[in-house]
C-alpha cells in the first residue's frame, strides 16, 4: 500500500492531534457552593486542563433539564441549566477555552427529550397540533396493554400510557425521556437548528448521545423474550436499524459538512465491521465511540447480573479490530472510561494496585492510534466506590439494574455486588482536587458523596509527586506531542498469542515505537528486541529489556 492509500502522510486535523477530555459537569468543579459542578467551576480549571495538553472538552449536557437522568433529559435546548449557570457563563467559557486552544464540545441529546420539553407537552395534548407526531405514539392493545414487548434500557416497559392523549408513547430510556420521531422531517430540521445554534456560539463539535437508536424498525414488531418478564431489550430491537444513516447524512449535510469541528457519535452496538459506514469520507461522523472493548462482559443489552467473564485476549482482539477498521478510513476515539462506566483500574485489572493499573492503561490510552478521550479523574487514578445500600445510589440505571438482579433471583447482597462492579455512580463521584473534606470540589454539600480515597488520590498532591498517576499522564502527553509517530504512525499488534501482555508497534517512515503492557501480577518475559527504553510506568529507571514487572507498561524505540 502507498502512503496515500494508508493515509499515513495525510496532514491531520486539530482534533486528531489533540487530547480530548470528558467533563461530567455535575461533578467537576462547583463555583457557588450549591454542591453541583457548574460552568464557572470549569472556567476556573482551564489551566489544569491545558497542562494536560487537552485541546477539546466534551461537556455532558448543560441545557435546561429536570435532571431525571442528570441532564440527559433536555427540556430546552436553547437555554442553560440554571444549576450550571447562564448563557453568559457559557459564552465566557467558550471564549476563554478558545484562548487556551481548547474547543468546547456539546453533548447533543436528540434520540429523546425530557417529558417537560414544550414539544412533548404539546404532543401529549392531542392528535391535531404541530407537535402531535413528533414522538412515537401508539394505541393500546385491545386488552389495554402496551403496543409491544420492548423493555426500556433503564428497565420496565419501553411504553408509558398518557392519560391526556389516550395513547402510549415510546421511550428507550426512562419514562421521562420520550423518544423523538425522526421519521418526521420537521423533527430532523429541529435537530439541525439546535446544532446550528450552538455552532453559532462557537462550539468545537458535538458528541451525539445514544445515536444508534434514532431509527425504529418498521411496524415496531414484538421480539423474542430474552428474560422471564417476557420482554426483549429495546436495544436489541432498535440498534443500528437500516435507514438510520440516511437521517444522519441529512444532519451532516445541513450542519457539520465542511466545518472545522468534529462529531463523535455514541454508538454502543455499532461494531468495528460497521465503522466504515459511520465514519470516514463516506460516513456521517468523524469518529464514533464503539463499545466492543468496554462491554466485553455483554453480548447485547447490558444486564449487569448477566455479565460474563473476559480475558486479555478479548480486550486485545477488540482494540485491534477497531484500530484496523480505522487504519485507512475514519478516525478512532480511544477511551476506557466515561460517565456510564465504572472506573478502569478495577474494571481492567481487578484487585491490582490502582496506581500501577491506572498507569498501565494510560500507556495504552495515549499511544494507540486515534484521539485519546480522558474522563475526569481517570488521570488521577480515581477508583470505584462501595456504598452500603442501594438507596445511597443516585444513578437511575443502578437502581433499575439492582431490581433486575432481584427479579433474576439474586439475593440483595449479591445484587449490590453488581452495583459495586458496574454502577455509573462509580465514575460520577466529585472530582478530587485536594485532600480536604469535600476534595476541594465544593464549599457546600456535594450532590454525591466524595470517594474516601481522595485523601491520597487528588490533583494537588499528585502535582507535587513526580511518580503520581497525574505526572505519568503528563509525561505521556508530552511524549505524544514530541513524537510524530504517535499521532500519525500506523498500528500493528505484536505478541498476539500472549495471555498476559498487550503489545503494539506504532510506525512511520522514520520511527518505530512499541508499547508493552503487562496485564498480569507476575513478571513476564517478552522477546522483543528494543533499541532504547523511553519510559516505564514504574518511573524508577529499573526496567530492563526483555522483562516486564507486574502491571508494568514500557514504551520503547525499536531498531
Ligand atoms: C447515553 C448517556 C447516558 C444517558 C443515556 C440516555 O448513553 O451517555 O448517560 O443515560 O444516553 O440519554
Ligand atoms: Mg454549583
XYZ file of C-alpha atoms and ligand atoms in Angstrom:
572
model
C 0.000 0.000 0.000
C 1.204 3.508 -0.722
C 1.135 6.274 1.834
C -1.826 7.861 0.094
C -3.752 4.627 0.498
C -2.894 4.145 4.138
C -3.467 7.795 4.901
C -0.153 7.749 6.766
C 1.097 11.057 5.490
C -2.192 12.870 5.411
C -1.958 16.043 7.412
C -4.090 15.555 10.481
C -6.774 17.953 11.681
C -6.612 19.709 15.064
C -8.914 17.247 16.777
C -6.914 14.274 15.507
C -3.707 15.564 17.034
C -5.073 16.682 20.361
C -6.166 15.042 23.598
C -9.858 15.267 24.465
C -11.260 15.302 27.993
C -14.763 14.482 29.143
C -16.256 16.672 31.881
C -19.185 15.315 33.854
C -20.449 18.767 34.699
C -22.301 17.814 37.894
C -19.076 16.562 39.443
C -16.178 18.557 38.028
C -15.973 21.820 39.975
C -18.566 23.767 41.959
C -18.017 27.530 41.971
C -21.034 28.663 44.003
C -21.216 26.207 46.895
C -24.530 24.581 45.945
C -22.897 21.168 45.734
C -23.254 20.850 41.950
C -20.468 21.430 39.497
C -21.065 24.338 37.153
C -19.782 26.273 34.166
C -17.828 28.811 36.196
C -16.203 25.905 38.002
C -14.982 24.606 34.643
C -13.680 28.081 33.756
C -11.570 28.060 36.914
C -9.851 24.818 35.886
C -8.876 25.544 32.294
C -5.186 25.914 33.166
C -5.220 22.483 34.782
C -6.558 21.050 31.517
C -4.062 22.979 29.449
C -1.204 21.460 31.448
C -2.504 18.045 30.439
C -2.328 19.174 26.789
C -6.089 18.892 26.425
C -7.385 20.536 23.236
C -11.081 19.653 23.445
C -13.506 19.294 26.341
C -16.738 17.390 25.927
C -19.284 18.651 28.449
C -22.140 16.389 29.481
C -25.450 18.193 28.742
C -25.659 21.724 30.115
C -29.133 22.520 28.739
C -32.213 23.172 30.859
C -33.287 19.837 32.334
C -35.417 18.419 35.162
C -32.362 16.187 35.869
C -34.112 12.822 35.958
C -31.046 11.468 34.136
C -28.647 14.253 35.169
C -29.114 16.385 32.090
C -29.723 13.643 29.535
C -33.377 14.692 29.688
C -33.398 18.085 27.986
C -36.370 20.409 28.394
C -34.965 23.355 26.420
C -32.053 23.050 24.005
C -31.637 26.809 23.739
C -31.050 27.620 27.381
C -28.536 26.734 30.073
C -29.492 24.740 33.152
C -29.651 27.354 35.979
C -27.904 24.830 38.230
C -24.887 25.194 35.946
C -25.012 28.930 35.234
C -26.189 31.255 32.494
C -25.780 31.675 28.755
C -23.262 34.441 29.513
C -21.194 31.987 31.584
C -21.307 29.524 28.712
C -20.214 32.141 26.191
C -17.387 33.146 28.510
C -16.303 29.512 28.828
C -16.250 29.051 25.060
C -14.207 32.247 24.637
C -11.715 31.532 27.447
C -11.254 27.921 26.430
C -10.717 29.107 22.853
C -7.936 31.428 24.001
C -6.210 28.428 25.521
C -6.640 26.373 22.358
C -9.420 24.245 23.845
C -12.588 23.552 21.844
C -15.841 23.078 23.770
C -17.851 20.080 22.589
C -21.585 19.912 23.291
C -23.459 16.724 24.105
C -26.350 16.605 21.652
C -29.134 14.528 23.196
C -31.673 14.083 20.417
C -32.836 10.494 20.476
C -35.222 11.764 23.132
C -36.170 14.898 25.038
C -37.448 15.431 28.551
C -41.167 14.922 29.081
C -41.088 18.548 30.299
C -39.950 19.781 26.868
C -42.559 22.053 25.194
C -42.572 19.744 22.191
C -43.684 16.793 24.278
C -46.128 18.803 26.342
C -47.846 19.862 23.112
C -47.586 16.430 21.542
C -49.387 14.943 24.551
C -52.313 17.287 24.085
C -53.785 15.530 21.082
C -53.509 14.345 17.514
C -54.041 17.621 15.720
C -51.332 20.092 16.683
C -47.984 20.884 15.123
C -46.135 18.544 17.519
C -48.599 15.638 17.517
C -46.340 13.325 15.522
C -43.029 14.478 16.966
C -42.989 11.485 19.344
C -43.850 7.827 18.852
C -47.463 7.283 19.882
C -49.444 4.053 19.576
C -52.823 2.791 20.721
C -53.025 0.213 23.476
C -53.588 -3.411 22.511
C -57.273 -4.459 22.831
C -56.584 -5.667 26.391
C -55.123 -2.273 27.276
C -51.530 -3.440 27.357
C -48.508 -1.815 25.712
C -48.145 -1.895 21.899
C -45.213 -4.320 22.007
C -42.946 -6.177 24.403
C -39.890 -3.915 24.336
C -38.087 -3.334 27.619
C -36.510 0.088 28.149
C -32.789 0.369 28.859
C -33.484 1.527 32.416
C -35.917 -1.376 32.993
C -39.682 -1.879 32.713
C -41.752 -1.481 29.551
C -40.455 0.980 26.949
C -44.029 2.310 26.708
C -45.823 4.648 29.083
C -49.525 5.460 28.971
C -50.562 9.099 28.611
C -53.971 9.750 30.175
C -54.112 13.062 28.412
C -53.667 11.752 24.899
C -55.136 8.302 25.500
C -52.175 6.553 23.877
C -48.837 5.026 24.763
C -45.527 6.745 23.934
C -42.193 5.043 23.391
C -39.088 5.710 25.499
C -35.794 3.906 25.001
C -34.661 5.137 28.415
C -36.761 6.412 31.383
C -40.472 7.316 31.030
C -39.393 10.948 31.493
C -37.278 10.617 28.313
C -39.767 10.190 25.415
C -38.179 9.278 22.063
C -38.415 11.776 19.207
C -39.938 10.571 15.956
C -37.118 11.019 13.441
C -39.394 9.926 10.574
C -40.918 13.421 10.691
C -38.925 15.929 8.573
C -39.735 18.784 10.982
C -38.128 16.839 13.832
C -34.961 16.335 11.833
C -34.942 20.011 10.949
C -35.418 20.974 14.604
C -32.349 18.895 15.488
C -30.297 20.636 12.793
C -31.486 24.018 14.063
C -30.299 23.245 17.589
C -26.882 22.157 16.392
C -26.534 25.204 14.142
C -27.491 27.477 17.033
C -24.618 26.097 19.106
C -22.192 26.241 16.193
C -23.103 29.913 16.037
C -21.897 30.201 19.646
C -18.524 28.859 18.575
C -18.532 25.303 19.898
C -15.864 22.904 18.629
C -18.083 19.921 17.952
C -20.747 17.520 19.128
C -20.925 14.239 20.954
C -24.102 12.594 19.668
C -25.875 10.857 22.526
C -27.497 7.424 22.124
C -27.448 7.940 18.385
C -27.867 4.352 17.102
C -31.416 4.241 18.473
C -32.966 7.108 16.478
C -34.439 4.827 13.787
C -37.001 2.201 14.804
C -37.801 -0.896 12.740
C -40.901 -0.676 10.565
C -44.078 -1.762 12.372
C -42.386 -1.815 15.802
C -42.667 -5.625 15.994
C -42.568 -7.737 19.159
C -39.269 -9.502 19.730
C -38.381 -12.890 21.217
C -38.428 -12.624 25.019
C -34.919 -12.558 26.483
C -35.877 -12.847 30.171
C -38.619 -14.216 32.435
C -40.554 -10.920 32.146
C -41.494 -11.845 28.557
C -39.861 -8.725 27.206
C -36.955 -8.024 24.879
C -34.451 -5.228 25.246
C -35.254 -2.178 23.141
C -31.521 -2.007 22.468
C -31.546 -5.296 20.608
C -34.689 -4.341 18.663
C -33.687 -0.878 17.509
C -29.911 -0.505 17.496
C -28.467 0.475 14.103
C -31.714 -0.088 12.165
C -31.452 0.025 8.358
C -32.071 3.515 7.075
C -30.548 5.260 10.095
C -27.644 6.557 8.041
C -29.982 8.489 5.736
C -31.132 10.540 8.723
C -27.571 11.186 9.761
C -26.409 12.061 6.250
C -29.003 14.781 6.237
C -27.658 16.055 9.560
C -24.111 16.047 8.229
C -25.102 17.908 5.097
C -27.155 20.555 6.893
C -24.920 21.062 9.906
C -21.386 19.786 10.008
C -20.035 19.264 6.485
C -17.043 21.444 5.717
C -16.811 22.977 9.196
C -13.669 22.952 11.310
C -15.291 20.998 14.118
C -15.670 17.313 14.935
C -18.512 14.952 15.649
C -18.299 11.815 17.735
C -21.281 9.519 17.932
C -22.013 7.409 20.973
C -22.738 4.191 19.172
C -22.981 1.274 21.530
C -23.827 -1.725 19.349
C -22.186 -0.435 16.180
C -19.135 -2.658 15.992
C -15.817 -2.416 14.123
C -17.333 -4.005 10.988
C -19.857 -1.189 10.656
C -17.374 1.610 11.229
C -16.813 2.135 7.520
C -20.431 3.213 7.066
C -20.422 5.556 10.024
C -17.105 7.399 9.758
C -14.529 8.342 7.163
C -15.007 10.028 3.827
C -18.409 8.499 3.163
C -19.527 8.237 6.758
C -21.733 10.508 8.811
C -19.465 11.349 11.754
C -15.765 11.968 12.263
C -15.493 9.351 14.977
C -17.710 7.005 16.891
C -17.345 5.598 20.346
C -17.890 1.938 19.736
C -18.090 -0.221 22.821
C -16.700 -3.641 21.955
C -13.655 -3.199 24.235
C -15.515 -1.701 27.217
C -18.508 -4.051 27.067
C -16.741 -7.390 26.802
C -18.998 -8.650 29.594
C -22.127 -8.261 27.491
C -23.314 -9.660 24.174
C -26.208 -7.265 23.573
C -28.160 -5.350 26.170
C -26.114 -4.608 29.291
C -27.773 -6.628 32.016
C -25.297 -6.394 34.886
C -26.353 -9.604 36.582
C -25.692 -11.482 33.332
C -22.113 -10.287 32.964
C -19.701 -12.862 31.560
C -16.014 -13.260 32.302
C -13.490 -11.977 29.772
C -9.794 -12.464 29.127
C -6.999 -10.189 27.969
C -7.259 -11.766 24.523
C -10.837 -10.478 24.223
C -9.626 -6.985 25.021
C -6.716 -7.200 22.601
C -8.949 -8.527 19.834
C -11.483 -5.737 20.312
C -8.863 -2.981 20.336
C -7.038 -4.370 17.334
C -10.297 -4.736 15.403
C -11.158 -1.066 15.836
C -7.592 0.067 15.151
C -7.602 -1.985 11.948
C -11.032 -0.778 10.900
C -9.868 2.840 11.151
C -6.386 2.314 9.688
C -7.076 3.973 6.365
C -10.561 5.383 6.704
C -12.015 7.395 9.517
C -10.560 8.089 12.917
C -10.844 6.403 16.285
C -11.605 7.970 19.680
C -9.635 5.951 22.214
C -11.352 5.643 25.578
C -11.670 3.365 28.577
C -13.802 5.439 30.908
C -16.810 7.693 30.634
C -19.687 8.728 32.896
C -21.581 5.479 32.165
C -18.788 3.054 33.021
C -17.048 2.007 36.210
C -13.554 3.326 36.909
C -10.961 1.481 34.848
C -8.433 0.180 37.400
C -10.985 -2.231 38.873
C -12.629 -2.944 35.536
C -9.461 -3.984 33.680
C -7.091 -5.003 36.465
C -9.284 -6.415 39.239
C -7.561 -6.144 42.607
C -4.247 -4.839 41.289
C -2.725 -1.750 42.870
C -4.830 1.058 41.326
C -1.810 3.287 40.766
C 0.014 0.676 38.689
C -3.235 -0.266 36.959
C -4.069 3.332 36.052
C -0.601 3.938 34.700
C -0.625 0.766 32.642
C -3.907 1.654 30.976
C -2.821 5.246 30.415
C 0.074 3.970 28.333
C -2.432 2.246 26.057
C -4.824 5.210 26.005
C -2.158 7.692 24.957
C -0.220 5.598 22.460
C -2.923 3.869 20.420
C -3.763 5.489 17.091
C -6.604 7.975 17.445
C -7.731 10.799 19.681
C -7.494 9.842 23.364
C -10.501 10.780 25.499
C -9.577 11.100 29.166
C -12.535 11.002 31.552
C -12.269 13.392 34.509
C -10.344 11.836 37.386
C -9.001 8.996 35.248
C -5.746 10.987 35.105
C -5.628 10.869 38.917
C -6.293 7.148 39.175
C -9.733 7.560 40.760
C -11.397 4.297 41.776
C -14.850 2.771 42.335
C -16.980 3.295 45.451
C -18.952 0.830 47.602
C -21.867 2.348 49.459
C -23.924 0.352 51.958
C -27.376 0.493 50.486
C -28.937 0.857 47.053
C -30.706 3.909 48.494
C -27.329 5.642 48.645
C -27.118 5.493 44.853
C -28.354 8.387 42.731
C -27.964 6.717 39.327
C -31.288 5.702 37.792
C -29.614 2.809 35.975
C -28.038 1.381 39.143
C -31.392 1.310 40.864
C -33.112 -0.471 37.994
C -30.250 -2.935 37.492
C -30.454 -3.751 41.193
C -34.157 -4.568 40.806
C -33.403 -6.615 37.712
C -30.890 -8.690 39.668
C -33.527 -9.337 42.353
C -36.019 -10.332 39.623
C -33.446 -12.788 38.306
C -33.407 -14.397 41.742
C -30.255 -12.897 43.260
C -30.076 -12.107 46.991
C -29.875 -8.427 47.938
C -26.212 -8.643 48.859
C -25.318 -10.227 45.526
C -27.370 -7.605 43.704
C -25.235 -4.991 45.474
C -22.090 -6.670 44.156
C -23.265 -5.982 40.594
C -23.872 -2.375 41.556
C -20.361 -2.128 43.026
C -18.912 -3.543 39.854
C -20.851 -1.605 37.245
C -22.634 1.392 38.788
C -22.409 4.600 36.831
C -22.036 6.425 40.152
C -18.536 4.916 40.391
C -17.431 7.437 37.806
C -19.693 10.238 38.978
C -18.324 10.991 42.443
C -16.866 14.511 42.671
C -13.541 15.258 41.065
C -10.754 15.067 43.646
C -8.904 18.367 43.604
C -7.310 18.071 47.056
C -7.305 16.056 50.278
C -9.758 18.251 52.223
C -13.221 17.130 53.351
C -15.040 17.694 50.076
C -11.943 17.098 47.988
C -11.861 20.779 47.038
C -14.861 20.191 44.793
C -17.346 22.319 46.721
C -17.595 24.511 49.802
C -21.122 23.130 50.309
C -22.514 19.618 50.487
C -21.628 17.625 47.357
C -24.623 16.223 45.435
C -22.959 12.793 45.532
C -20.518 11.717 48.260
C -16.817 12.123 47.662
C -14.817 8.889 47.370
C -12.891 8.246 50.624
C -9.678 7.721 48.707
C -9.446 11.441 47.909
C -7.127 11.746 50.905
C -4.433 10.065 48.782
C -5.800 10.363 45.270
C -6.098 14.054 44.415
C -4.790 16.609 41.955
C -2.987 18.824 44.453
C -0.827 16.057 45.917
C -0.270 14.428 42.553
C 1.000 17.659 41.029
C 3.789 17.607 43.576
C 4.706 13.961 43.132
C 6.789 13.038 40.095
C 5.689 9.425 40.372
C 1.950 10.028 40.592
C -0.626 8.918 38.044
C -1.082 12.557 37.050
C 2.654 13.016 36.480
C 2.639 9.889 34.306
C -0.244 11.264 32.222
C 1.697 14.475 31.669
C 4.790 12.517 30.685
C 2.775 10.506 28.165
C 1.039 13.616 26.835
C 4.452 15.215 26.239
C 5.709 12.046 24.550
C 2.741 12.184 22.166
C 3.423 15.769 21.259
C 7.114 15.178 20.714
C 6.816 12.024 18.634
C 5.119 12.396 15.275
C 4.801 8.617 15.055
C 2.368 8.510 17.983
C -0.156 10.746 16.259
C 0.481 9.879 12.615
C 2.007 6.430 12.615
C 0.185 3.205 11.849
C -0.649 0.413 14.274
C 0.404 -3.209 14.323
C -0.224 -5.646 17.145
C 2.627 -7.933 18.186
C 2.764 -10.882 20.627
C -0.890 -11.579 19.742
C -0.693 -15.001 21.419
C 0.327 -13.711 24.825
C -2.256 -14.111 27.579
C -0.566 -11.513 29.782
C 0.973 -8.846 27.566
C -0.670 -6.375 25.220
C 1.955 -5.139 22.784
C 1.734 -2.981 19.697
C 4.014 -1.045 17.393
C 3.410 2.434 16.005
C 5.500 3.220 12.950
C 6.069 5.778 10.223
C 8.946 6.219 7.733
C 11.325 7.492 10.379
C 10.427 5.901 13.641
C 9.102 2.821 15.395
C 7.840 2.751 18.960
C 6.463 -0.206 20.842
C 4.075 -0.143 23.796
C 4.343 -3.184 26.059
C 1.862 -3.633 28.884
C 1.845 -6.452 31.400
C -1.745 -7.066 32.457
C -0.706 -9.745 34.946
C 0.532 -9.573 38.534
C 3.692 -11.581 37.836
C 6.939 -10.916 35.972
C 6.686 -11.626 32.242
C 9.268 -12.245 29.584
C 8.883 -10.517 26.248
C 11.264 -11.354 23.495
C 11.182 -8.145 21.532
C 14.497 -6.571 20.730
C 14.400 -2.922 21.636
C 16.897 -0.162 20.912
C 16.074 2.059 23.849
C 13.544 2.109 26.656
C 11.929 5.546 26.636
C 9.526 5.257 29.547
C 8.401 2.828 32.190
C 5.335 3.252 34.346
C 7.467 2.275 37.355
C 9.350 5.549 36.838
C 12.348 4.144 38.694
C 14.942 3.523 35.981
C 14.778 -0.168 36.869
C 13.325 -1.581 33.651
C 15.361 -3.979 31.619
C 14.700 -5.095 28.048
C 13.010 -8.477 27.763
C 11.212 -8.370 31.113
C 8.119 -6.665 32.419
C 7.352 -6.342 36.094
C 3.765 -6.822 37.419
C 1.396 -4.416 35.616
C 4.333 -2.564 34.154
C 3.956 -0.526 30.972
C 7.006 0.270 28.894
C 7.373 2.380 25.790
C 10.481 1.657 23.792
C 12.088 2.518 20.476
C 12.662 -0.355 18.085
C 15.793 -0.651 15.971
C -26.239 7.961 26.901
C -25.607 8.726 28.039
C -26.189 8.241 29.323
C -27.674 8.503 29.297
C -28.322 7.902 28.063
C -29.685 8.456 27.859
O -25.947 6.626 26.941
O -24.225 8.610 27.980
O -25.601 8.827 30.434
O -28.277 7.954 30.446
O -27.606 8.186 26.888
O -29.619 9.765 27.375
Mg -22.629 24.950 41.620
